[in-house]
PDB file of C-alpha atoms in Angstrom:
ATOM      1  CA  UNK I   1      19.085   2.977 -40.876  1.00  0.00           C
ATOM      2  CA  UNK I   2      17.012   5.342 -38.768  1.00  0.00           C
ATOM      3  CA  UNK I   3      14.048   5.130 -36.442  1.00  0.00           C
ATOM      4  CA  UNK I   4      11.849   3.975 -39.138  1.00  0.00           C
ATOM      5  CA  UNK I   5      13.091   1.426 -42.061  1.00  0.00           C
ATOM      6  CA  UNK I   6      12.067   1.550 -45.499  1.00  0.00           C
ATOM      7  CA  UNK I   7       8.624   0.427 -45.349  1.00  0.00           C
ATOM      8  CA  UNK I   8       7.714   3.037 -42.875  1.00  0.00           C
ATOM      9  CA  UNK I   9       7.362   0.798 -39.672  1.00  0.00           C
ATOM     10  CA  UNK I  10       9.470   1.643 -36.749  1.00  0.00           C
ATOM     11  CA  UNK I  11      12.459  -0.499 -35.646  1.00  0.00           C
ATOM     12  CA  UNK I  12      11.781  -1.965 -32.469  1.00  0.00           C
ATOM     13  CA  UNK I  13      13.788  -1.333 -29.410  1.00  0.00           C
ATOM     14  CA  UNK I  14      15.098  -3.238 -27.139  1.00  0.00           C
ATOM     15  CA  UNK I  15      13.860  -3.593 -23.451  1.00  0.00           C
ATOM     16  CA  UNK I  16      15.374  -0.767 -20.488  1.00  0.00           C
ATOM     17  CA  UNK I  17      16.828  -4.031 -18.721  1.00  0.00           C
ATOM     18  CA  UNK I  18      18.602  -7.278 -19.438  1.00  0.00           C
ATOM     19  CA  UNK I  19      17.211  -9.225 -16.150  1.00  0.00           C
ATOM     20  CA  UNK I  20      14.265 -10.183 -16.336  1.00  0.00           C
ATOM     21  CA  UNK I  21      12.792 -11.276 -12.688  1.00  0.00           C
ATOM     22  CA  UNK I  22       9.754 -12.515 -13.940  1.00  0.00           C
ATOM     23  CA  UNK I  23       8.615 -15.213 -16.361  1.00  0.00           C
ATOM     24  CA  UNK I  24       6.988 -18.536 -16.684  1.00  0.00           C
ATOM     25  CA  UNK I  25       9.763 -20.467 -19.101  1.00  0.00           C
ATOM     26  CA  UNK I  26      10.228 -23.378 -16.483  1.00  0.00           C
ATOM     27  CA  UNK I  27       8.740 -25.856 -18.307  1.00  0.00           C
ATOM     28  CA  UNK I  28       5.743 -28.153 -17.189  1.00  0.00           C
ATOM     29  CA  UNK I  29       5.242 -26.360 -13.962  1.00  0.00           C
ATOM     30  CA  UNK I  30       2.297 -23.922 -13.863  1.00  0.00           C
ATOM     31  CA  UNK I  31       0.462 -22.050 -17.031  1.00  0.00           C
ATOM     32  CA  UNK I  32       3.333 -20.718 -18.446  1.00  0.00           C
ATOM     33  CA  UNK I  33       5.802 -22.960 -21.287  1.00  0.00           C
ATOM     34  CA  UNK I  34       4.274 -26.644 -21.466  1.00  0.00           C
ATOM     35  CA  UNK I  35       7.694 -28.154 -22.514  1.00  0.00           C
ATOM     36  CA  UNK I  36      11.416 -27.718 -22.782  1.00  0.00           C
ATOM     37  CA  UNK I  37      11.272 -27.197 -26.565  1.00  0.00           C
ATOM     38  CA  UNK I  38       9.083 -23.948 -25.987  1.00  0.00           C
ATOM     39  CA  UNK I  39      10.428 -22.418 -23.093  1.00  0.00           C
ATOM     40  CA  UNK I  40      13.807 -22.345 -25.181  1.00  0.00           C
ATOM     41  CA  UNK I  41      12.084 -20.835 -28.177  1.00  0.00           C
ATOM     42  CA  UNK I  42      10.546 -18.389 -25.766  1.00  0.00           C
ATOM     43  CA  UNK I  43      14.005 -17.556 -24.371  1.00  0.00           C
ATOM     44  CA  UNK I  44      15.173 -17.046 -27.678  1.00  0.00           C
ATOM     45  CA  UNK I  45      13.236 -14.176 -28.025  1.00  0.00           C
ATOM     46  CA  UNK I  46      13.656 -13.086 -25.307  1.00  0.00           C
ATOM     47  CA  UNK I  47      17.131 -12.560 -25.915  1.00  0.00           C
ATOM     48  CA  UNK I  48      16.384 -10.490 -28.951  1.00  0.00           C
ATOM     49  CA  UNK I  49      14.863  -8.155 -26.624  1.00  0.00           C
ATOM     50  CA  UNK I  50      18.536  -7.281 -24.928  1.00  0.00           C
ATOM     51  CA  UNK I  51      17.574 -10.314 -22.190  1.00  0.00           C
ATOM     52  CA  UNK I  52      21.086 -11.602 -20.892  1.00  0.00           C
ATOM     53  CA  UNK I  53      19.750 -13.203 -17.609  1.00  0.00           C
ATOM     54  CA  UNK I  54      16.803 -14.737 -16.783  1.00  0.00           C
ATOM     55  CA  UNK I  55      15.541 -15.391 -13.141  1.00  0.00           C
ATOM     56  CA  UNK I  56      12.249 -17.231 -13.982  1.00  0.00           C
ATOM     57  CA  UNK I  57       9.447 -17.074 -11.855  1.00  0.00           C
ATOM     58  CA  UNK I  58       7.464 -20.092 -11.967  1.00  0.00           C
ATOM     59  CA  UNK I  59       3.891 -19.664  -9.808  1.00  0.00           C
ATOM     60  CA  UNK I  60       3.445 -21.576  -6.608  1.00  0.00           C
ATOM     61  CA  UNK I  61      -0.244 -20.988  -5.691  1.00  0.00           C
ATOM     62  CA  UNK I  62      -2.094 -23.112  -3.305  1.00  0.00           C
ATOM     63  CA  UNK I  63      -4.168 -25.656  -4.841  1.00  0.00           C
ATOM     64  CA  UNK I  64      -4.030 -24.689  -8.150  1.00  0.00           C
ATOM     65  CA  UNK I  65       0.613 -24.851  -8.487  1.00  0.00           C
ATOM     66  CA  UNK I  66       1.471 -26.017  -5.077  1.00  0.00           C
ATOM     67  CA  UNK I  67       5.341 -26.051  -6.692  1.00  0.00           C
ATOM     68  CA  UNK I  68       7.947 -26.959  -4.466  1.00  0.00           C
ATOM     69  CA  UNK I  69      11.730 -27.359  -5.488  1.00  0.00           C
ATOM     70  CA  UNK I  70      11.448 -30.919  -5.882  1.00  0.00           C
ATOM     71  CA  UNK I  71       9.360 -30.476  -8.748  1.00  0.00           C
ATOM     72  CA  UNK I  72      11.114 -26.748  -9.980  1.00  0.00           C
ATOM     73  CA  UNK I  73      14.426 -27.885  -9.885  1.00  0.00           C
ATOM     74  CA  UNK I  74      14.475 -30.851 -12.259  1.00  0.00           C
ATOM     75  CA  UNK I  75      11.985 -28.582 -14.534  1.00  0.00           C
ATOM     76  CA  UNK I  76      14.700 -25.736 -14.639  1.00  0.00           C
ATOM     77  CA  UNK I  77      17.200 -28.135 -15.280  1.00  0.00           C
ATOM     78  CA  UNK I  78      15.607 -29.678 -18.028  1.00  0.00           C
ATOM     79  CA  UNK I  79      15.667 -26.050 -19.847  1.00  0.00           C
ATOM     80  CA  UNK I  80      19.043 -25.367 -18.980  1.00  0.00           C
ATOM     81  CA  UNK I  81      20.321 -28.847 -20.758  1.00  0.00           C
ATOM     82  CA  UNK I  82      17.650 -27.395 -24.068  1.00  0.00           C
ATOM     83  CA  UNK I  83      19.533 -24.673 -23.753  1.00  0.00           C
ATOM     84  CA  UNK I  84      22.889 -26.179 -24.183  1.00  0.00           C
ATOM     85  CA  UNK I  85      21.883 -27.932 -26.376  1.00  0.00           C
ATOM     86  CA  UNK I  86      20.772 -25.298 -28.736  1.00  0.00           C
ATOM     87  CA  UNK I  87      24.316 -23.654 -27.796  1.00  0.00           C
ATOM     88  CA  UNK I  88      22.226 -20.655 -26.093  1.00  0.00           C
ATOM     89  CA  UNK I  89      24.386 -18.946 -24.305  1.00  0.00           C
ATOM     90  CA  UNK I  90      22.333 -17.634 -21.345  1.00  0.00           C
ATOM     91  CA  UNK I  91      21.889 -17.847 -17.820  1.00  0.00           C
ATOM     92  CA  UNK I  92      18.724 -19.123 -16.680  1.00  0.00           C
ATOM     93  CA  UNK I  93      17.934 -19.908 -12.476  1.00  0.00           C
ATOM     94  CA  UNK I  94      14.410 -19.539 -11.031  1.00  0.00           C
ATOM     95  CA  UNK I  95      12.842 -18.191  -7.717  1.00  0.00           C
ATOM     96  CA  UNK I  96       9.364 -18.436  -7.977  1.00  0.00           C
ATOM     97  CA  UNK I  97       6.606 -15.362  -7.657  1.00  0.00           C
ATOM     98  CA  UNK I  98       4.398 -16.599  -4.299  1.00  0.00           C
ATOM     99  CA  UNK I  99       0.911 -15.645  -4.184  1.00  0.00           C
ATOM    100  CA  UNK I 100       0.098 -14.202  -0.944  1.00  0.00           C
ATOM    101  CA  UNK I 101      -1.424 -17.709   0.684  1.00  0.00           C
ATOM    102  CA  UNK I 102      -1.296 -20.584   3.681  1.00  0.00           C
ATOM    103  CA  UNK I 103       0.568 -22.818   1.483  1.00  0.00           C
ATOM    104  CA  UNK I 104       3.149 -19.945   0.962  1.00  0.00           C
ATOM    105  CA  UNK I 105       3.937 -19.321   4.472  1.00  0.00           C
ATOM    106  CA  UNK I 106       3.795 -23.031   5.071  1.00  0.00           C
ATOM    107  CA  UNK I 107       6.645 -23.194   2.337  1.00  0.00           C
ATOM    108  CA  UNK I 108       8.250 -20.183   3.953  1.00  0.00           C
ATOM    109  CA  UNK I 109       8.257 -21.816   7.451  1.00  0.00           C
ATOM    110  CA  UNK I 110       9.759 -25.091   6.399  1.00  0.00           C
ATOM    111  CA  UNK I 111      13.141 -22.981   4.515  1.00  0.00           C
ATOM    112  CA  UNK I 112      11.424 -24.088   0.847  1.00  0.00           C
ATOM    113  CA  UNK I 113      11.001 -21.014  -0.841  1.00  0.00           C
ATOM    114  CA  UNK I 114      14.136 -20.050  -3.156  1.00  0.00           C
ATOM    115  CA  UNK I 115      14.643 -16.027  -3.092  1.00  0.00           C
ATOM    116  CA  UNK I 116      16.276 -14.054  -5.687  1.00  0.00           C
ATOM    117  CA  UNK I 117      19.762 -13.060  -5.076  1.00  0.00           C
ATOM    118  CA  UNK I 118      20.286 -10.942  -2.232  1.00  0.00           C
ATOM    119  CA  UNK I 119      16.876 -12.414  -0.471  1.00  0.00           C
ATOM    120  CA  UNK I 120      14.682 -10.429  -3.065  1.00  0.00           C
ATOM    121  CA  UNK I 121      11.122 -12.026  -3.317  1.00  0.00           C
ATOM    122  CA  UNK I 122       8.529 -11.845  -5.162  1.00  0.00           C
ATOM    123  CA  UNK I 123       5.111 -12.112  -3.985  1.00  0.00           C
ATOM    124  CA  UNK I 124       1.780 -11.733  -5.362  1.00  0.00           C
ATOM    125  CA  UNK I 125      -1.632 -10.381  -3.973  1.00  0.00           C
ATOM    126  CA  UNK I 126      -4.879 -12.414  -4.714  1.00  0.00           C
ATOM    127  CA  UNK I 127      -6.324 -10.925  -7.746  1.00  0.00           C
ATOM    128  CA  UNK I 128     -10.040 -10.995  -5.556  1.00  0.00           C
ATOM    129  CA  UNK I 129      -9.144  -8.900  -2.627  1.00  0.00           C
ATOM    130  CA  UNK I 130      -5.934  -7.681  -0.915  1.00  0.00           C
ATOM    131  CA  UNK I 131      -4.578 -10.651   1.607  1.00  0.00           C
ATOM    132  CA  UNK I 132      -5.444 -10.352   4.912  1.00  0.00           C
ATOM    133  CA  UNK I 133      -3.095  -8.232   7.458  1.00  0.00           C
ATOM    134  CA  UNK I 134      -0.774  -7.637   4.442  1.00  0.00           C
ATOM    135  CA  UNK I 135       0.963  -4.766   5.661  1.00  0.00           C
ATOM    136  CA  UNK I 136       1.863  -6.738   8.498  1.00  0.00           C
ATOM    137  CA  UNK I 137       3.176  -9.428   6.594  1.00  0.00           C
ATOM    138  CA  UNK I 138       5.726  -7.627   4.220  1.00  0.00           C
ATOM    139  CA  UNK I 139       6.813  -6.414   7.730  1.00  0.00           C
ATOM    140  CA  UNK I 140       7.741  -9.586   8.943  1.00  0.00           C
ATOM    141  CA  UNK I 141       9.152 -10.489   5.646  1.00  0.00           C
ATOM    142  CA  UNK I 142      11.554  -7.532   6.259  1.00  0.00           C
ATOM    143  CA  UNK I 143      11.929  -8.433   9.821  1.00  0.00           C
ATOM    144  CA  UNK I 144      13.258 -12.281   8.018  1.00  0.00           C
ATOM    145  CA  UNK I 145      15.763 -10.249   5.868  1.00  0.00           C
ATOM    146  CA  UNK I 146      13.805 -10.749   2.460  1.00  0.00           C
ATOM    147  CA  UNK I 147      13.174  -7.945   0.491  1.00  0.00           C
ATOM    148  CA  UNK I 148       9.459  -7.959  -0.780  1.00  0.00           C
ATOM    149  CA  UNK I 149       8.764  -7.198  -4.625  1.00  0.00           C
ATOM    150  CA  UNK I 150       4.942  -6.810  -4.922  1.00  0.00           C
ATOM    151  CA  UNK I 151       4.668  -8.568  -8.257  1.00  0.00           C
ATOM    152  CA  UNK I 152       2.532  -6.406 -11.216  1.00  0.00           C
ATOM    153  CA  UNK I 153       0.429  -4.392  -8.396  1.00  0.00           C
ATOM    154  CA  UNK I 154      -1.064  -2.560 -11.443  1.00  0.00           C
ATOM    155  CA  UNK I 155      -3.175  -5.745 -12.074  1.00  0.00           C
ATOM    156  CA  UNK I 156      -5.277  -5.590  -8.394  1.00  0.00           C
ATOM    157  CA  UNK I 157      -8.345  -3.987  -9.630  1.00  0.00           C
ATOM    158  CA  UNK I 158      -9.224  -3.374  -5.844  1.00  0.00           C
ATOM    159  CA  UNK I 159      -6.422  -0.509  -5.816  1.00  0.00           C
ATOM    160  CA  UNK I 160      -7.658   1.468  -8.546  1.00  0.00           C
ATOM    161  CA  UNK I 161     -10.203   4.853  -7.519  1.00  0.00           C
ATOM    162  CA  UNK I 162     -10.961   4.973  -3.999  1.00  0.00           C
ATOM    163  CA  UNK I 163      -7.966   2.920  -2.712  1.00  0.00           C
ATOM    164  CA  UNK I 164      -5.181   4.342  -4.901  1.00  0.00           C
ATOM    165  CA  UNK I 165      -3.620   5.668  -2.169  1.00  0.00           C
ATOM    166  CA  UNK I 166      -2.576   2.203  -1.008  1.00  0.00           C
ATOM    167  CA  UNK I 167       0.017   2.366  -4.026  1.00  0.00           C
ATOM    168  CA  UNK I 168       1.901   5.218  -2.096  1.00  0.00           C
ATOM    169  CA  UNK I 169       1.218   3.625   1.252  1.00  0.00           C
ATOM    170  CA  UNK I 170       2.703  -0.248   0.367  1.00  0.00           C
ATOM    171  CA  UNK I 171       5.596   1.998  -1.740  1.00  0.00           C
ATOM    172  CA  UNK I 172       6.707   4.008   1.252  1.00  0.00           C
ATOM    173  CA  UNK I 173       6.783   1.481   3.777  1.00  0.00           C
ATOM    174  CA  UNK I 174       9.763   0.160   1.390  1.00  0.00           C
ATOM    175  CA  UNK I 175       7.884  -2.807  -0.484  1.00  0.00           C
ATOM    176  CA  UNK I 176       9.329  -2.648  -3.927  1.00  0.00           C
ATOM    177  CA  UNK I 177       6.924  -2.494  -7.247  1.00  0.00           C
ATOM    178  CA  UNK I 178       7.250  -4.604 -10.093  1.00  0.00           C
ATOM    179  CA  UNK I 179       5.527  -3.769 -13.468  1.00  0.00           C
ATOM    180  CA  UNK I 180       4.601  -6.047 -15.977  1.00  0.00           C
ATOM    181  CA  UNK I 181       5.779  -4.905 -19.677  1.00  0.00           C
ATOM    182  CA  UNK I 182       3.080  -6.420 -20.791  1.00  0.00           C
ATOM    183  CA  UNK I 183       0.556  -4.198 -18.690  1.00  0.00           C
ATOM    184  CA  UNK I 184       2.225  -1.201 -20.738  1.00  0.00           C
ATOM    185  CA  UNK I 185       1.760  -2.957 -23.949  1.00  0.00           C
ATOM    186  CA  UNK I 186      -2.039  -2.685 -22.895  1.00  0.00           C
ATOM    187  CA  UNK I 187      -2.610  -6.590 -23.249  1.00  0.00           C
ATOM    188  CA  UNK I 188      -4.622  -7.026 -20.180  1.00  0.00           C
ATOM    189  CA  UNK I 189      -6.742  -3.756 -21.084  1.00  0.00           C
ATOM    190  CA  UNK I 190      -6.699  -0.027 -20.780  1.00  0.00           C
ATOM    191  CA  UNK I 191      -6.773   0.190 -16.780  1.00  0.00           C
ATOM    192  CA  UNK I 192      -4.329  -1.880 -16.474  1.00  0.00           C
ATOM    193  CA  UNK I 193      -1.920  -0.026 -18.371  1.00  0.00           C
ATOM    194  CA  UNK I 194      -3.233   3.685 -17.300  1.00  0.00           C
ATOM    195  CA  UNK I 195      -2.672   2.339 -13.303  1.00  0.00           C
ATOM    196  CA  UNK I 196       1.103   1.153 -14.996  1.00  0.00           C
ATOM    197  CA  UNK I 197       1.738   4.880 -16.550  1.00  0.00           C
ATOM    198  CA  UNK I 198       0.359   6.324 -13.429  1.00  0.00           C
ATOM    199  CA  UNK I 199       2.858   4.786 -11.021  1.00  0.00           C
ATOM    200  CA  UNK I 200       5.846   5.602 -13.298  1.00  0.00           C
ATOM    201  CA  UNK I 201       4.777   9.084 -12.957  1.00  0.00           C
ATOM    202  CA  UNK I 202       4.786   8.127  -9.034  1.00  0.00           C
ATOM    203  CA  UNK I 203       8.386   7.008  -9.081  1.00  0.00           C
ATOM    204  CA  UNK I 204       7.141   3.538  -7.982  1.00  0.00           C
ATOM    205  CA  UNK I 205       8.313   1.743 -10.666  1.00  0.00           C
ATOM    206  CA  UNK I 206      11.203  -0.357  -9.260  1.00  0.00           C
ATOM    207  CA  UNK I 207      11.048  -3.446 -11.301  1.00  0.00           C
ATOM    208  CA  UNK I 208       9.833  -4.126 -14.961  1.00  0.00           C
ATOM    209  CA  UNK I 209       9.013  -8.072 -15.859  1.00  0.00           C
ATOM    210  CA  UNK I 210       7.726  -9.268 -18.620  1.00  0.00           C
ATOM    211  CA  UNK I 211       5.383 -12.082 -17.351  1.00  0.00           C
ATOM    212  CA  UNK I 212       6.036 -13.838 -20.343  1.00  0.00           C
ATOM    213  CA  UNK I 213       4.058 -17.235 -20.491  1.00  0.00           C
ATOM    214  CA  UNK I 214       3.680 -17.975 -24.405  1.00  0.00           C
ATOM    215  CA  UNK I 215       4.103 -16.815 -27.764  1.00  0.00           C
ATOM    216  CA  UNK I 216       1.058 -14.742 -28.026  1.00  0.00           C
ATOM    217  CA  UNK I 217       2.509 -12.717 -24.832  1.00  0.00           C
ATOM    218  CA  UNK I 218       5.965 -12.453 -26.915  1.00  0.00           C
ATOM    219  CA  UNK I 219       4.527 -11.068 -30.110  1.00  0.00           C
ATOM    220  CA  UNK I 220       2.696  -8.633 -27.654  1.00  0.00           C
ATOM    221  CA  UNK I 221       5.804  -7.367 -26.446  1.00  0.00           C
ATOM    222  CA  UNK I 222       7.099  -7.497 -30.146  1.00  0.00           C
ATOM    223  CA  UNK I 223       4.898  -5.407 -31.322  1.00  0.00           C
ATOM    224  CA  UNK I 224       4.950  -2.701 -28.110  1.00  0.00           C
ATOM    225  CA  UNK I 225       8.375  -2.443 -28.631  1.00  0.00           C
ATOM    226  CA  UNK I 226       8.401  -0.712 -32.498  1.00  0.00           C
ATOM    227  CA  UNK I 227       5.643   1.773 -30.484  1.00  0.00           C
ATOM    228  CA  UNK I 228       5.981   5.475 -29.716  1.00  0.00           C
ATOM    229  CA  UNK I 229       4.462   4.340 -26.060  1.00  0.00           C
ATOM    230  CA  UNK I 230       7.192   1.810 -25.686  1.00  0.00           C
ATOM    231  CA  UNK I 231      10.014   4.323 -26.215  1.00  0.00           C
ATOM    232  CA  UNK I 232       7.989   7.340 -24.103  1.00  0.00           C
ATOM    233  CA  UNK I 233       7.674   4.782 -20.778  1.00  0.00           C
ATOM    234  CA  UNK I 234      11.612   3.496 -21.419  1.00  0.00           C
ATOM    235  CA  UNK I 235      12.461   7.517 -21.453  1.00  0.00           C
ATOM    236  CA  UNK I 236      10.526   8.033 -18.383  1.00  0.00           C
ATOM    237  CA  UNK I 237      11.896   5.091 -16.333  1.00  0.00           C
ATOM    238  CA  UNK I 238      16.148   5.908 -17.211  1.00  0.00           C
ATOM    239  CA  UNK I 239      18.030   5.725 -14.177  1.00  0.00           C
ATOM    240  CA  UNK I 240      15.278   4.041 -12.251  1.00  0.00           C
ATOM    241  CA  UNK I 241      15.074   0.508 -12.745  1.00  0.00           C
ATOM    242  CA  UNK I 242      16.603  -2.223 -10.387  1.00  0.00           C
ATOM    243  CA  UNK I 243      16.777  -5.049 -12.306  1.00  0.00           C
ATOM    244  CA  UNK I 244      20.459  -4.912 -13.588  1.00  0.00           C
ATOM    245  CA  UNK I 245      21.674  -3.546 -10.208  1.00  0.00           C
ATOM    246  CA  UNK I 246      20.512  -5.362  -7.310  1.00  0.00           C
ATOM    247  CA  UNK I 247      20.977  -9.283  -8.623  1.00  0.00           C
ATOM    248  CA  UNK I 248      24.881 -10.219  -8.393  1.00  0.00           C
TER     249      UNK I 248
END
């Protein structure tokens, strides 16, 4: 059967990557999946997507998820034996996406963050106002042999207009960009995803995630996928992606 089925809707397609570096299935842990049970629904379909590995992303936040990996570890754990149980044949491991924070570099100083393969990290910015001195820390970062992902920068509302130019500034100074799928799907609003097209047409698109937290963000994603706009950003982004070549 073709691009559309009998009924006249289009077939969905599946996602331009199968490792997806960030999502909130660890169970229990922050605002994302509440239990085991869910987070392996979630990852089911996820899988239906294309997903074949998962590096989940659980928030550690000061104050509000002060996660450490005494409390991530059992949580991730927990999934993995849901998983087995279910006979889902996947692999799951976390890092964690760090907002930009004391309690972060706290965590960083005392050897307790956990960084994607190859010492990738992903950090986020404060969704009020760009940390302070942040060009100066993804330096040092760099100078500690991690390799900063700027998690969803399409999201920091301070960046748009006047300051757009920081998106080419943070991107040349090597700090990697990670886009949320569900920014193109338009589900946190039309800036949002025009600020997403716009750095595709930038080439700073290194990463897509689908910040995937609950159903309702999965039959978002559902739906983008059967879209003309889903298939136009996959075309424009062949080639480019990271996430299937950098994690081994």
């Amino acid at each position: 059967m073709g691009i559309f089925n009998i009924f006249g809707k289009k077939e969905p397609v599946s996602l331009p990557f199968t490792t997806d570096i960030h999502c909130h299935i660890v169970p229990g842990v922050d605002d994302g999946s509440p239990d085991a049970e869910t987070s392996a629904d979630l990852v089911a379909r996820m899988m239906g997507w294309g997903i074949k590995r998962i590096i989940a992303t659980p928030h550690v936040t000061e104050a509000s998820f002060e996660n450490t990996p005494d409390i991530l570890d059992p949580a991730l754990h927990e999934l993995n034996d849901e998983l087995s149980r279910r006979g889902m044949d996947i692999q799951v491991t976390r890092a964690s996406e760090n907002r930009i924070d004391d309690f972060f570099r706290e965590l960083l100083a005392k050897g307790l963050i956990t960084p994607m393969p190859n010492n990738y990290l992903l950090v986020e910015n404060s969704f009020i106002q760009e940390p302070w001195q942040l060009d100066q820390f993804l330096f040092d970062l760099k100078i500690q042999g991690y390799k900063p992902i700027l998690a969803h920068p399409e999201r920091y509302f301070y960046y748009y207009g006047k300051n757009s130019h920081r998106y080419a500034d943070l991107h040349r100074a090597g700090n990697l960009f990670q886009v949320n799928v569900l920014s193109l799907a338009g589900n946190y609003g039309k800036e949002e995803k025009k600020v997403a097209e716009s750095l595709i047409e930038m080439g700073c698109v290194d990463f897509l995630g689908t910040d995937l937290h609950n159903s309702r963000h999965a039959d978002v994603i559902d739906h983008y996928l059967t879209t003309s706009d889903a298939r136009k950003h996959f075309k424009a982004l062949e080639g480019r992606l990271m996430n299937d070549r950098v994690f081994n």
